[in-house]
Amino acid sequence: MTKTPNLKIALITGLTGQDGSYLAEILLKKGYVVHGIIRRASTFNTARINHLYQDPHNRNRKLFLHYGDLADAGTIRKIIYKVKPDEIYNLGAQSHVKVSFEIPEYTMDITGNGALRILEAIRDFQNETKKKVKFYQASSSEMFGSAPPPQNENTPLVPQSPYGAAKVFACNMTKLYREAYGIFAVNGILFNHESERRGETFVTRKITRGIARIKAGLDKKLYLGNLDAKRDWGYAPEYMEAAWLMMQKPKPNDYVIGTGETHTVREFVELAFKEAGLSNWKKYVETDPRYYRPAEVNILIADTRKAKKILKWHPKTKFKNLVKIMVWNDINELKK
Ligand code: NAP
Ligand code: G4F
C-alpha cells in the first residue's frame, strides 16, 4: 500500500453502518485517507456510502474498501499490516439489542471478541513495526443496563442483554490493553444516536418509516413493543465528531456522549405523528408482545460533564428537531 506523505490513515470497521458512513464523511473532509472493512453480502450493503465511493482507477482516491469480517482474525490482521493505519475505529457489531437475545453467541463473537481480535493485531503490529496505532471502541450506554441514571464514566456496568454484556467485554478489553500494553485505546460510551440513516428496525426509524407509510396509505397500523422505555436520543453525525475528538487528545481516556435529556418511546411516537400531521397517534399504534425484550433497560440519561470539559463537545440537535428531521426524511423518501 503506497502511503501519501503527511496524510493520516484511518481504518473503520462497520463502514457501511449508520455511524461508519458519517465518520468516513468527517474524516475524508479532514483530509484523511480512509480504509473501510465491508462484509461480502449477496445483495448490496453499501447504500450509506455510495455517495463516497471512488473509482479504483482514480489515482488520487482517498477511500479504499476491503472485504473482511470481525469473526476472521487473519483477515483483520492482514488488513492492518497492509494499511498501516494511524487510527482504527471499531464500529462494526451485531448492534441490535433485541436480536442479541436470539443470537447471543454470535453477538458475543462479533460485538465482543471482534474488538479483542483487533487489539491483539495492534499489539503485534506495534511490537513488530514500532508504529503507534490508536484504537477507538464503539462502547454503548446499553452497558449501564439497570444502573440508575444519570450515567457517567464511573457508573457500574450492569448489562441487561447479551449485546450489553458483549459490549462490556469489549470495553474492558480496551481498558486492559491500554493499561497493560500502553496502547492508545479509548472507549466512546455513546448513548442512542439516530439519523436519516438509522437502521430500519431500531425504534426511532421504525416509527418514522411507519408514519410515512401510513400517511401514504400503504399501511394502517404500526406495531411496537415497550412504549415506557426512556432513552437519551441525539443526532448521529455530531457523535462521530466526538469520536474523532477523543482520538486527538494527547492521552487515551473513556468518554460518555449523550444529550442529558431523556424521553419515552411514547413521547417520540406522539411527537412524530404530530409532526406528520396525524394528530391521533393512538388510532394507528398497537403494541405487540413480540417486540418486548426478556430484560429491558428502563432509563438512560447521559452525564456528559467530562466530554464537555475535556473534549469541548456539546450536542446541538434537540429532541424535537431530531424527530422532525427523521419524519420528513422518510416522508420525502417514500414520495421518491
Ligand atoms: P449499524 O448501523 O448496525 O452498523 C453496524 C456495522 O457493523 C455495519 O457496517 C455492519 O455491516 C457491520 N458488521 C456487522 N457484523 C459484522 C461482522 N461480523 N464483521 C464486520 N462488520 C460487521 O450500527 P451503528 O448504529 O452505526 O453503530 C455503530 C457502532 O456503535 C456499533 O458497534 C454499535 O453497537 C455502537 N453503538 C451504537 C449506538 C447507536 O445508538 N447507534 C450507541 C452506542 C453504541 P453490514 O452493513 O454489512 O450489516
Ligand atoms: O431503538 P432500539 O432498538 O435501541 P436500543 O435497544 O436502545 O439500542 C440502541 O442503542 C444502544 C445504545 O444504548 C446501542 F448500543 C445499540 O446498538 C442500539 O443502537 O430500542 C429503544 C427502546 C427499547 O427500550 C425498546 O424496548 O425502544 C423500545 N421499543 C419499543 N418498541 C422498540 C420497539 N425497539 C425496537 N427496536 N422495535 C420496537 O418495535
Short mmCIF file of C-alpha atoms and ligand atoms in Angstrom, two decimals:
data_model
loop_
_atom_site.label_atom_id
_atom_site.label_comp_id
_atom_site.label_asym_id
_atom_site.label_seq_id
_atom_site.Cartn_x
_atom_site.Cartn_y
_atom_site.Cartn_z
CA MET A 1 0.00 0.00 0.00
CA THR A 2 1.56 3.33 -1.03
CA LYS A 3 1.37 5.99 1.66
CA THR A 4 0.76 9.59 0.59
CA PRO A 5 3.11 11.64 2.81
CA ASN A 6 1.57 13.56 5.71
CA LEU A 7 -1.95 12.26 5.25
CA LYS A 8 -3.38 10.48 8.26
CA ILE A 9 -4.70 6.98 7.59
CA ALA A 10 -7.85 5.71 9.27
CA LEU A 11 -9.31 2.21 9.22
CA ILE A 12 -13.01 1.82 10.00
CA THR A 13 -14.87 -1.39 10.77
CA GLY A 14 -18.64 -1.04 10.28
CA LEU A 15 -18.10 1.49 7.47
CA THR A 16 -21.43 0.56 5.86
CA GLY A 17 -23.42 1.24 9.05
CA GLN A 18 -25.05 4.49 10.18
CA ASP A 19 -22.04 5.72 12.15
CA GLY A 20 -19.39 4.37 9.77
CA SER A 21 -20.85 6.35 6.89
CA TYR A 22 -20.88 9.61 8.88
CA LEU A 23 -17.41 9.03 10.29
CA ALA A 24 -16.00 8.37 6.80
CA GLU A 25 -17.51 11.67 5.59
CA ILE A 26 -15.99 13.55 8.53
CA LEU A 27 -12.52 12.01 8.11
CA LEU A 28 -12.44 12.50 4.33
CA LYS A 29 -13.36 16.16 4.86
CA LYS A 30 -10.49 16.46 7.36
CA GLY A 31 -8.09 15.16 4.69
CA TYR A 32 -7.64 11.57 5.90
CA VAL A 33 -7.13 8.56 3.70
CA VAL A 34 -9.94 6.24 4.79
CA HIS A 35 -9.95 2.44 4.61
CA GLY A 36 -13.11 0.54 5.44
CA ILE A 37 -13.83 -3.11 6.09
CA ILE A 38 -17.01 -4.33 4.46
CA ARG A 39 -18.74 -7.71 4.54
CA ARG A 40 -19.43 -9.72 1.46
CA ALA A 41 -23.20 -9.95 1.01
CA SER A 42 -25.38 -11.39 -1.74
CA THR A 43 -27.15 -8.03 -2.02
CA PHE A 44 -25.55 -4.58 -1.98
CA ASN A 45 -24.87 -3.34 1.56
CA THR A 46 -23.20 -0.07 0.56
CA ALA A 47 -26.25 2.24 0.25
CA ARG A 48 -25.00 4.53 3.04
CA ILE A 49 -21.56 5.04 1.46
CA ASN A 50 -22.37 5.04 -2.27
CA HIS A 51 -22.04 8.84 -2.36
CA LEU A 52 -18.45 8.49 -1.07
CA TYR A 53 -17.40 5.71 -3.44
CA GLN A 54 -14.36 6.46 -5.59
CA ASP A 55 -13.40 4.59 -8.74
CA PRO A 56 -10.45 2.23 -8.07
CA HIS A 57 -8.83 3.63 -11.24
CA ASN A 58 -8.72 7.12 -9.72
CA ARG A 59 -5.10 7.52 -8.65
CA ASN A 60 -5.97 10.25 -6.14
CA ARG A 61 -8.71 8.38 -4.38
CA LYS A 62 -8.93 8.61 -0.60
CA LEU A 63 -11.47 5.88 0.19
CA PHE A 64 -10.49 2.20 -0.01
CA LEU A 65 -12.75 -0.79 0.69
CA HIS A 66 -11.54 -4.19 1.94
CA TYR A 67 -13.57 -7.34 2.35
CA GLY A 68 -13.36 -8.69 5.87
CA ASP A 69 -15.32 -9.81 8.89
CA LEU A 70 -14.84 -9.29 12.63
CA ALA A 71 -15.05 -13.08 13.01
CA ASP A 72 -11.98 -13.50 10.82
CA ALA A 73 -8.85 -12.58 12.80
CA GLY A 74 -6.48 -13.48 9.97
CA THR A 75 -8.01 -11.05 7.50
CA ILE A 76 -8.33 -8.26 10.07
CA ARG A 77 -4.64 -8.69 10.88
CA LYS A 78 -3.69 -8.75 7.18
CA ILE A 79 -5.59 -5.54 6.52
CA ILE A 80 -3.95 -3.76 9.48
CA TYR A 81 -0.47 -4.79 8.32
CA LYS A 82 -1.26 -3.69 4.74
CA VAL A 83 -2.94 -0.37 5.53
CA LYS A 84 -0.67 0.67 8.44
CA PRO A 85 -3.35 2.90 9.95
CA ASP A 86 -2.74 5.77 12.35
CA GLU A 87 -6.26 5.38 13.80
CA ILE A 88 -8.64 2.41 13.91
CA TYR A 89 -12.34 2.98 14.65
CA ASN A 90 -14.10 -0.27 15.62
CA LEU A 91 -17.74 0.45 14.79
CA GLY A 92 -18.61 -3.00 13.43
CA ALA A 93 -21.04 -5.01 15.54
CA GLN A 94 -24.19 -7.09 15.68
CA SER A 95 -25.76 -3.94 17.06
CA HIS A 96 -29.41 -4.89 17.62
CA VAL A 97 -30.29 -5.45 21.29
CA LYS A 98 -33.48 -7.49 20.73
CA VAL A 99 -31.77 -9.69 18.11
CA SER A 100 -28.91 -10.35 20.56
CA PHE A 101 -31.33 -12.40 22.71
CA GLU A 102 -31.94 -14.63 19.69
CA ILE A 103 -28.29 -14.98 18.61
CA PRO A 104 -26.30 -14.44 21.83
CA GLU A 105 -23.26 -16.50 20.89
CA TYR A 106 -22.84 -14.81 17.52
CA THR A 107 -23.33 -11.41 19.17
CA MET A 108 -20.56 -12.17 21.68
CA ASP A 109 -18.25 -13.34 18.90
CA ILE A 110 -18.65 -10.23 16.74
CA THR A 111 -19.54 -7.46 19.20
CA GLY A 112 -17.26 -8.71 21.98
CA ASN A 113 -14.45 -10.83 20.55
CA GLY A 114 -14.27 -8.71 17.39
CA ALA A 115 -12.71 -5.90 19.42
CA LEU A 116 -10.23 -8.28 21.06
CA ARG A 117 -9.12 -9.59 17.65
CA ILE A 118 -8.26 -6.05 16.56
CA LEU A 119 -6.47 -5.23 19.83
CA GLU A 120 -4.33 -8.37 19.52
CA ALA A 121 -3.42 -7.46 15.94
CA ILE A 122 -2.49 -3.92 17.04
CA ARG A 123 -0.32 -5.30 19.85
CA ASP A 124 1.70 -7.45 17.42
CA PHE A 125 1.82 -4.77 14.73
CA GLN A 126 3.15 -2.16 17.18
CA ASN A 127 5.73 -4.55 18.60
CA GLU A 128 6.99 -5.53 15.17
CA THR A 129 6.92 -2.16 13.38
CA LYS A 130 7.23 0.29 16.33
CA LYS A 131 4.49 2.32 14.65
CA LYS A 132 1.79 3.60 17.04
CA VAL A 133 -1.83 2.84 16.20
CA LYS A 134 -4.73 4.48 18.04
CA PHE A 135 -7.87 2.41 18.72
CA TYR A 136 -11.46 3.61 19.21
CA GLN A 137 -14.03 1.17 20.62
CA ALA A 138 -17.72 1.88 19.99
CA SER A 139 -18.92 1.29 23.53
CA SER A 140 -22.56 1.76 24.43
CA SER A 141 -24.92 3.14 27.06
CA GLU A 142 -26.60 -0.28 26.84
CA MET A 143 -23.69 -1.43 29.08
CA PHE A 144 -25.18 0.54 32.01
CA GLY A 145 -28.27 -1.66 31.91
CA SER A 146 -30.11 -1.36 35.21
CA ALA A 147 -27.72 1.15 36.82
CA PRO A 148 -29.74 4.22 37.84
CA PRO A 149 -29.31 7.47 35.88
CA PRO A 150 -27.64 9.81 35.20
CA GLN A 151 -24.85 7.53 33.92
CA ASN A 152 -21.23 8.59 33.51
CA GLU A 153 -17.76 7.04 33.11
CA ASN A 154 -17.79 5.81 36.75
CA THR A 155 -21.26 4.26 36.77
CA PRO A 156 -21.27 0.47 37.37
CA LEU A 157 -21.96 -1.64 34.28
CA VAL A 158 -25.00 -3.89 34.82
CA PRO A 159 -25.92 -5.09 31.31
CA GLN A 160 -29.43 -6.37 30.61
CA SER A 161 -28.84 -8.08 27.24
CA PRO A 162 -26.30 -10.33 25.50
CA TYR A 163 -25.42 -7.28 23.38
CA GLY A 164 -24.79 -5.19 26.52
CA ALA A 165 -22.65 -7.95 28.04
CA ALA A 166 -20.63 -8.30 24.82
CA LYS A 167 -20.02 -4.53 24.78
CA VAL A 168 -18.87 -4.68 28.45
CA PHE A 169 -16.33 -7.34 27.47
CA ALA A 170 -15.02 -5.24 24.56
CA CYS A 171 -14.93 -2.12 26.77
CA ASN A 172 -12.95 -3.93 29.48
CA MET A 173 -10.50 -5.36 26.93
CA THR A 174 -9.97 -1.86 25.52
CA LYS A 175 -9.14 -0.56 29.02
CA LEU A 176 -6.91 -3.57 29.71
CA TYR A 177 -4.87 -3.20 26.52
CA ARG A 178 -4.45 0.50 27.33
CA GLU A 179 -3.19 -0.23 30.84
CA ALA A 180 -1.23 -3.45 30.22
CA TYR A 181 0.39 -2.65 26.86
CA GLY A 182 0.26 1.14 26.68
CA ILE A 183 -1.88 1.10 23.54
CA PHE A 184 -3.72 4.37 22.81
CA ALA A 185 -7.17 2.82 23.21
CA VAL A 186 -10.36 4.75 24.02
CA ASN A 187 -13.97 3.86 24.75
CA GLY A 188 -16.58 6.21 23.35
CA ILE A 189 -19.58 5.35 25.54
CA LEU A 190 -22.28 6.65 23.26
CA PHE A 191 -25.94 6.96 24.17
CA ASN A 192 -28.58 6.30 21.48
CA HIS A 193 -27.97 8.36 18.36
CA GLU A 194 -30.23 8.42 15.39
CA SER A 195 -30.47 9.95 11.91
CA GLU A 196 -31.93 9.62 8.44
CA ARG A 197 -29.50 6.69 8.02
CA ARG A 198 -30.59 4.81 11.16
CA GLY A 199 -31.22 1.08 10.62
CA GLU A 200 -34.90 0.47 9.85
CA THR A 201 -35.56 -1.87 12.80
CA PHE A 202 -34.40 0.47 15.58
CA VAL A 203 -37.41 2.08 17.22
CA THR A 204 -37.00 5.69 16.02
CA ARG A 205 -36.62 4.80 12.34
CA LYS A 206 -39.29 2.11 12.60
CA ILE A 207 -41.65 4.82 13.85
CA THR A 208 -40.75 7.44 11.23
CA ARG A 209 -40.88 4.92 8.35
CA GLY A 210 -44.16 3.56 9.68
CA ILE A 211 -45.63 7.07 9.75
CA ALA A 212 -44.52 7.73 6.17
CA ARG A 213 -46.21 4.51 5.03
CA ILE A 214 -49.42 5.29 6.96
CA LYS A 215 -49.50 8.82 5.53
CA ALA A 216 -49.06 7.42 2.02
CA GLY A 217 -51.91 4.95 2.58
CA LEU A 218 -49.62 1.90 2.36
CA ASP A 219 -50.13 0.73 5.97
CA LYS A 220 -52.91 1.12 8.50
CA LYS A 221 -51.07 0.21 11.72
CA LEU A 222 -47.67 0.47 13.37
CA TYR A 223 -46.84 -2.34 15.82
CA LEU A 224 -44.41 -1.53 18.64
CA GLY A 225 -43.19 -3.01 21.94
CA ASN A 226 -42.46 -1.25 25.23
CA LEU A 227 -43.55 2.41 24.98
CA ASP A 228 -42.43 3.24 28.54
CA ALA A 229 -38.67 2.79 27.99
CA LYS A 230 -36.73 6.06 28.26
CA ARG A 231 -33.78 6.90 26.05
CA ASP A 232 -31.32 9.77 25.68
CA TRP A 233 -31.52 10.32 21.90
CA GLY A 234 -29.06 12.51 19.95
CA TYR A 235 -28.06 13.12 16.33
CA ALA A 236 -25.52 10.65 14.91
CA PRO A 237 -23.16 12.91 12.88
CA GLU A 238 -22.42 15.00 15.99
CA TYR A 239 -21.50 11.83 17.89
CA MET A 240 -18.97 10.81 15.26
CA GLU A 241 -17.30 14.21 15.59
CA ALA A 242 -16.97 13.39 19.33
CA ALA A 243 -15.38 10.02 18.46
CA TRP A 244 -12.76 11.80 16.35
CA LEU A 245 -12.09 14.35 19.13
CA MET A 246 -11.35 11.53 21.62
CA MET A 247 -8.67 10.20 19.28
CA GLN A 248 -6.93 13.60 19.04
CA LYS A 249 -6.28 14.03 22.78
CA PRO A 250 -2.68 13.55 23.99
CA LYS A 251 -3.77 10.74 26.35
CA PRO A 252 -6.32 7.94 25.82
CA ASN A 253 -9.41 8.01 28.02
CA ASP A 254 -13.08 6.97 28.10
CA TYR A 255 -15.93 9.43 27.49
CA VAL A 256 -19.71 9.38 27.81
CA ILE A 257 -21.52 11.09 24.91
CA GLY A 258 -25.22 11.98 25.01
CA THR A 259 -27.64 14.90 25.37
CA GLY A 260 -28.50 14.69 29.09
CA GLU A 261 -32.23 14.60 28.20
CA THR A 262 -34.46 11.56 28.31
CA HIS A 263 -37.78 10.78 26.59
CA THR A 264 -40.08 7.79 26.48
CA VAL A 265 -40.70 5.87 23.28
CA ARG A 266 -44.31 7.06 23.66
CA GLU A 267 -43.16 10.71 23.56
CA PHE A 268 -41.21 10.02 20.34
CA VAL A 269 -44.30 8.39 18.81
CA GLU A 270 -46.61 11.24 19.81
CA LEU A 271 -44.31 13.97 18.54
CA ALA A 272 -43.52 12.16 15.28
CA PHE A 273 -47.20 11.56 14.40
CA LYS A 274 -47.97 15.20 15.23
CA GLU A 275 -45.10 16.41 13.05
CA ALA A 276 -46.54 14.42 10.12
CA GLY A 277 -49.97 15.99 10.65
CA LEU A 278 -51.54 12.81 12.08
CA SER A 279 -52.86 14.09 15.39
CA ASN A 280 -54.40 10.96 16.95
CA TRP A 281 -51.44 8.52 17.12
CA LYS A 282 -53.43 6.04 19.26
CA LYS A 283 -55.58 5.31 16.19
CA TYR A 284 -52.53 3.88 14.38
CA VAL A 285 -50.25 2.37 17.04
CA GLU A 286 -50.73 -1.06 18.60
CA THR A 287 -48.43 -2.88 20.99
CA ASP A 288 -47.29 -6.38 20.13
CA PRO A 289 -45.57 -8.59 22.77
CA ARG A 290 -43.16 -9.92 20.13
CA TYR A 291 -41.27 -6.60 20.32
CA TYR A 292 -40.79 -6.79 24.10
CA ARG A 293 -37.40 -7.98 25.37
CA PRO A 294 -36.71 -10.68 28.00
CA ALA A 295 -34.96 -7.93 30.01
CA GLU A 296 -35.15 -4.19 29.43
CA VAL A 297 -33.03 -1.11 30.05
CA ASN A 298 -35.66 1.19 31.53
CA ILE A 299 -33.96 4.55 31.59
CA LEU A 300 -30.82 6.16 30.18
CA ILE A 301 -29.62 9.72 30.79
CA ALA A 302 -26.08 10.77 29.96
CA ASP A 303 -23.94 12.77 32.35
CA THR A 304 -21.54 14.33 29.82
CA ARG A 305 -19.59 16.69 32.08
CA LYS A 306 -16.27 15.02 31.25
CA ALA A 307 -16.75 15.27 27.45
CA LYS A 308 -17.88 18.88 27.75
CA LYS A 309 -14.86 19.80 29.87
CA ILE A 310 -12.10 17.87 28.12
CA LEU A 311 -13.34 17.46 24.54
CA LYS A 312 -15.30 20.75 24.50
CA TRP A 313 -18.05 18.69 22.84
CA HIS A 314 -21.68 19.79 23.12
CA PRO A 315 -24.76 18.22 21.49
CA LYS A 316 -26.52 20.60 19.10
CA THR A 317 -29.64 18.88 17.76
CA LYS A 318 -32.53 18.87 20.22
CA PHE A 319 -35.02 16.01 20.54
CA LYS A 320 -37.82 17.90 18.73
CA ASN A 321 -35.61 18.71 15.78
CA LEU A 322 -34.27 15.15 15.57
CA VAL A 323 -37.83 13.83 15.32
CA LYS A 324 -38.63 16.42 12.63
CA ILE A 325 -35.53 15.57 10.54
CA MET A 326 -36.33 11.85 10.61
CA VAL A 327 -40.06 12.16 9.93
CA TRP A 328 -39.66 14.42 6.87
CA ASN A 329 -36.78 12.39 5.51
CA ASP A 330 -38.93 9.25 5.46
CA ILE A 331 -42.00 11.02 4.06
CA ASN A 332 -39.89 12.50 1.25
CA GLU A 333 -38.01 9.24 0.61
CA LEU A 334 -41.27 7.40 0.10
CA LYS A 335 -42.53 10.05 -2.34
CA LYS A 336 -39.40 9.46 -4.45
P1 NAP B 1 -25.20 -0.31 12.46
O1 NAP B 1 -25.86 0.71 11.60
O2 NAP B 1 -25.95 -1.53 12.84
O3 NAP B 1 -23.84 -0.74 11.73
C1 NAP B 1 -23.10 -1.87 12.14
C2 NAP B 1 -21.96 -2.10 11.17
O4 NAP B 1 -21.26 -3.27 11.57
C3 NAP B 1 -22.41 -2.34 9.71
O5 NAP B 1 -21.50 -1.75 8.84
C4 NAP B 1 -22.34 -3.85 9.60
O6 NAP B 1 -22.14 -4.33 8.29
C5 NAP B 1 -21.10 -4.12 10.44
N1 NAP B 1 -20.99 -5.51 10.86
C6 NAP B 1 -21.96 -6.30 11.39
N2 NAP B 1 -21.48 -7.54 11.60
C7 NAP B 1 -20.19 -7.53 11.20
C8 NAP B 1 -19.18 -8.52 11.13
N3 NAP B 1 -19.40 -9.79 11.50
N4 NAP B 1 -17.96 -8.17 10.66
C9 NAP B 1 -17.72 -6.90 10.24
N5 NAP B 1 -18.65 -5.92 10.26
C10 NAP B 1 -19.87 -6.24 10.73
O7 NAP B 1 -24.69 0.36 13.81
P2 NAP B 1 -24.45 1.91 14.16
O8 NAP B 1 -25.71 2.46 14.72
O9 NAP B 1 -23.76 2.56 13.03
O10 NAP B 1 -23.45 1.76 15.40
C11 NAP B 1 -22.04 1.72 15.20
C12 NAP B 1 -21.38 1.07 16.41
O11 NAP B 1 -21.68 1.83 17.58
C13 NAP B 1 -21.85 -0.34 16.72
O12 NAP B 1 -20.77 -1.03 17.26
C14 NAP B 1 -22.92 -0.15 17.78
O13 NAP B 1 -23.03 -1.32 18.55
C15 NAP B 1 -22.34 1.02 18.55
N6 NAP B 1 -23.29 1.90 19.21
C16 NAP B 1 -24.33 2.43 18.53
C17 NAP B 1 -25.18 3.32 19.15
C18 NAP B 1 -26.34 3.95 18.43
O14 NAP B 1 -27.23 4.48 19.10
N7 NAP B 1 -26.34 3.96 17.11
C19 NAP B 1 -24.96 3.67 20.51
C20 NAP B 1 -23.86 3.12 21.15
C21 NAP B 1 -23.02 2.25 20.51
P3 NAP B 1 -23.39 -4.57 7.27
O15 NAP B 1 -23.75 -3.21 6.73
O16 NAP B 1 -22.82 -5.48 6.27
O17 NAP B 1 -24.50 -5.17 8.10
O1 G4F B 2 -34.19 1.55 19.11
P1 G4F B 2 -33.86 0.41 19.99
O2 G4F B 2 -33.86 -0.94 19.39
O3 G4F B 2 -32.46 0.77 20.66
P2 G4F B 2 -31.70 0.21 21.95
O4 G4F B 2 -32.19 -1.12 22.36
O5 G4F B 2 -31.71 1.27 22.98
O6 G4F B 2 -30.22 0.02 21.36
C1 G4F B 2 -29.62 1.03 20.57
O7 G4F B 2 -28.96 1.93 21.41
C2 G4F B 2 -27.84 1.36 22.14
C3 G4F B 2 -27.27 2.50 23.00
O8 G4F B 2 -27.90 2.48 24.27
C4 G4F B 2 -26.84 0.85 21.12
F1 G4F B 2 -25.74 0.39 21.77
C5 G4F B 2 -27.47 -0.24 20.29
O9 G4F B 2 -26.54 -0.68 19.31
C6 G4F B 2 -28.68 0.34 19.57
O10 G4F B 2 -28.23 1.30 18.64
O11 G4F B 2 -34.87 0.39 21.23
C7 G4F B 2 -35.06 1.52 22.05
C8 G4F B 2 -36.21 1.25 23.02
C9 G4F B 2 -36.08 -0.08 23.77
O12 G4F B 2 -36.40 0.13 25.10
C10 G4F B 2 -37.13 -0.99 23.13
O13 G4F B 2 -37.67 -1.97 24.01
O14 G4F B 2 -37.41 1.14 22.25
C11 G4F B 2 -38.16 0.04 22.73
N1 G4F B 2 -39.06 -0.42 21.66
C12 G4F B 2 -40.42 -0.38 21.71
N2 G4F B 2 -40.94 -0.90 20.60
C13 G4F B 2 -38.70 -0.95 20.48
C14 G4F B 2 -39.89 -1.26 19.80
N3 G4F B 2 -37.49 -1.19 19.93
C15 G4F B 2 -37.44 -1.72 18.68
N4 G4F B 2 -36.24 -1.93 18.09
N5 G4F B 2 -38.58 -2.07 17.99
C16 G4F B 2 -39.84 -1.87 18.52
O15 G4F B 2 -40.84 -2.17 17.89
#
